[in-house]
């Protein structure tokens, strides 16, 4: 996810995390939360389902979300700086 966000720094994306449930043919993905992520420089701003925003380093992001499954990211249209315009 960080590799996806890095060239798009400053642009906010909505991501849904999922967990695999069940076994065999009964296996399915269960939505575990929607997050808004923005990479600004070396820090990631993550707003969780509760609406609380945290600033995370790349290492901390990997600790929290390293094993998470994500649905495809969706741009929210919100830009936090001009980086994507001149990147």
PDB file of C-alpha atoms in Angstrom:
ATOM      1  CA  UNK A   1       0.000   0.000   0.000  1.00  0.00           C
ATOM      2  CA  UNK A   2       2.873   2.368   0.752  1.00  0.00           C
ATOM      3  CA  UNK A   3       4.304   1.748  -2.727  1.00  0.00           C
ATOM      4  CA  UNK A   4       0.921   2.756  -4.173  1.00  0.00           C
ATOM      5  CA  UNK A   5       0.645   5.912  -2.066  1.00  0.00           C
ATOM      6  CA  UNK A   6       4.246   7.149  -2.431  1.00  0.00           C
ATOM      7  CA  UNK A   7       3.955   8.572  -5.989  1.00  0.00           C
ATOM      8  CA  UNK A   8       0.537   9.994  -5.070  1.00  0.00           C
ATOM      9  CA  UNK A   9       1.678  11.882  -1.961  1.00  0.00           C
ATOM     10  CA  UNK A  10      -0.777  14.462  -0.709  1.00  0.00           C
ATOM     11  CA  UNK A  11      -3.805  12.792  -2.284  1.00  0.00           C
ATOM     12  CA  UNK A  12      -6.261  11.097   0.059  1.00  0.00           C
ATOM     13  CA  UNK A  13      -7.498   7.549  -0.625  1.00  0.00           C
ATOM     14  CA  UNK A  14     -10.296   5.561   0.961  1.00  0.00           C
ATOM     15  CA  UNK A  15      -9.308   1.961   1.741  1.00  0.00           C
ATOM     16  CA  UNK A  16     -11.407  -0.842   3.099  1.00  0.00           C
ATOM     17  CA  UNK A  17      -9.633  -3.518   5.099  1.00  0.00           C
ATOM     18  CA  UNK A  18     -10.890  -7.085   5.013  1.00  0.00           C
ATOM     19  CA  UNK A  19     -10.287 -10.358   6.805  1.00  0.00           C
ATOM     20  CA  UNK A  20     -10.596 -13.786   5.186  1.00  0.00           C
ATOM     21  CA  UNK A  21     -13.219 -15.925   6.909  1.00  0.00           C
ATOM     22  CA  UNK A  22     -14.304 -19.534   6.458  1.00  0.00           C
ATOM     23  CA  UNK A  23     -12.635 -22.433   4.699  1.00  0.00           C
ATOM     24  CA  UNK A  24     -12.693 -23.947   1.228  1.00  0.00           C
ATOM     25  CA  UNK A  25     -15.687 -22.987  -0.904  1.00  0.00           C
ATOM     26  CA  UNK A  26     -17.224 -21.161   2.043  1.00  0.00           C
ATOM     27  CA  UNK A  27     -14.303 -18.729   2.258  1.00  0.00           C
ATOM     28  CA  UNK A  28     -15.243 -15.032   1.998  1.00  0.00           C
ATOM     29  CA  UNK A  29     -13.891 -11.567   2.801  1.00  0.00           C
ATOM     30  CA  UNK A  30     -15.418  -9.653   5.704  1.00  0.00           C
ATOM     31  CA  UNK A  31     -15.173  -5.853   5.806  1.00  0.00           C
ATOM     32  CA  UNK A  32     -13.279  -4.836   8.961  1.00  0.00           C
ATOM     33  CA  UNK A  33     -13.213  -1.059   8.502  1.00  0.00           C
ATOM     34  CA  UNK A  34     -12.754   1.848   6.137  1.00  0.00           C
ATOM     35  CA  UNK A  35      -9.753   4.141   6.455  1.00  0.00           C
ATOM     36  CA  UNK A  36      -8.701   7.369   4.738  1.00  0.00           C
ATOM     37  CA  UNK A  37      -4.954   7.475   4.064  1.00  0.00           C
ATOM     38  CA  UNK A  38      -2.711  10.307   2.890  1.00  0.00           C
ATOM     39  CA  UNK A  39       1.057  10.025   2.535  1.00  0.00           C
ATOM     40  CA  UNK A  40       2.800  13.324   3.262  1.00  0.00           C
ATOM     41  CA  UNK A  41       6.557  13.090   2.947  1.00  0.00           C
ATOM     42  CA  UNK A  42       7.671  10.192   5.124  1.00  0.00           C
ATOM     43  CA  UNK A  43       4.578  10.240   7.344  1.00  0.00           C
ATOM     44  CA  UNK A  44       1.189   8.711   6.720  1.00  0.00           C
ATOM     45  CA  UNK A  45      -1.998  10.293   8.010  1.00  0.00           C
ATOM     46  CA  UNK A  46      -4.574   7.593   8.715  1.00  0.00           C
ATOM     47  CA  UNK A  47      -8.157   8.379   9.689  1.00  0.00           C
ATOM     48  CA  UNK A  48      -9.934   5.319  11.049  1.00  0.00           C
ATOM     49  CA  UNK A  49     -13.583   4.305  11.175  1.00  0.00           C
ATOM     50  CA  UNK A  50     -14.010   6.309  14.399  1.00  0.00           C
ATOM     51  CA  UNK A  51     -12.932   9.522  12.642  1.00  0.00           C
ATOM     52  CA  UNK A  52      -9.747   9.874  14.677  1.00  0.00           C
ATOM     53  CA  UNK A  53      -6.623  10.780  12.681  1.00  0.00           C
ATOM     54  CA  UNK A  54      -3.181   9.425  13.533  1.00  0.00           C
ATOM     55  CA  UNK A  55       0.197  10.200  12.006  1.00  0.00           C
ATOM     56  CA  UNK A  56       2.180   7.031  11.399  1.00  0.00           C
ATOM     57  CA  UNK A  57       5.713   6.302  10.241  1.00  0.00           C
ATOM     58  CA  UNK A  58       6.125   3.702   7.483  1.00  0.00           C
ATOM     59  CA  UNK A  59       7.317   1.184  10.087  1.00  0.00           C
ATOM     60  CA  UNK A  60       4.336   1.752  12.354  1.00  0.00           C
ATOM     61  CA  UNK A  61       1.940   1.498   9.392  1.00  0.00           C
ATOM     62  CA  UNK A  62       3.430  -1.892   8.513  1.00  0.00           C
ATOM     63  CA  UNK A  63       3.100  -3.050  12.143  1.00  0.00           C
ATOM     64  CA  UNK A  64      -0.604  -2.192  12.141  1.00  0.00           C
ATOM     65  CA  UNK A  65      -1.644  -2.999   8.563  1.00  0.00           C
ATOM     66  CA  UNK A  66       1.124  -5.339   7.370  1.00  0.00           C
ATOM     67  CA  UNK A  67      -1.092  -8.428   7.329  1.00  0.00           C
ATOM     68  CA  UNK A  68      -4.309  -6.650   6.293  1.00  0.00           C
ATOM     69  CA  UNK A  69      -6.101  -7.341   3.036  1.00  0.00           C
ATOM     70  CA  UNK A  70      -7.262  -4.221   1.203  1.00  0.00           C
ATOM     71  CA  UNK A  71      -9.968  -3.703  -1.382  1.00  0.00           C
ATOM     72  CA  UNK A  72      -8.821  -1.467  -4.278  1.00  0.00           C
ATOM     73  CA  UNK A  73      -8.173   2.104  -3.088  1.00  0.00           C
ATOM     74  CA  UNK A  74     -10.588   4.841  -4.129  1.00  0.00           C
ATOM     75  CA  UNK A  75      -9.465   8.482  -4.424  1.00  0.00           C
ATOM     76  CA  UNK A  76     -11.582  10.810  -2.309  1.00  0.00           C
ATOM     77  CA  UNK A  77     -10.668  13.867  -4.402  1.00  0.00           C
ATOM     78  CA  UNK A  78      -9.110  15.597  -1.397  1.00  0.00           C
ATOM     79  CA  UNK A  79      -5.584  16.982  -1.841  1.00  0.00           C
ATOM     80  CA  UNK A  80      -3.655  18.006   1.269  1.00  0.00           C
ATOM     81  CA  UNK A  81      -0.816  19.720  -0.602  1.00  0.00           C
ATOM     82  CA  UNK A  82       0.334  20.476  -4.146  1.00  0.00           C
ATOM     83  CA  UNK A  83       2.806  17.581  -4.375  1.00  0.00           C
ATOM     84  CA  UNK A  84       0.725  15.473  -6.813  1.00  0.00           C
ATOM     85  CA  UNK A  85       0.457  18.419  -9.207  1.00  0.00           C
ATOM     86  CA  UNK A  86       4.219  18.879  -9.493  1.00  0.00           C
ATOM     87  CA  UNK A  87       5.397  15.318  -8.708  1.00  0.00           C
TER      88      UNK A  87
END
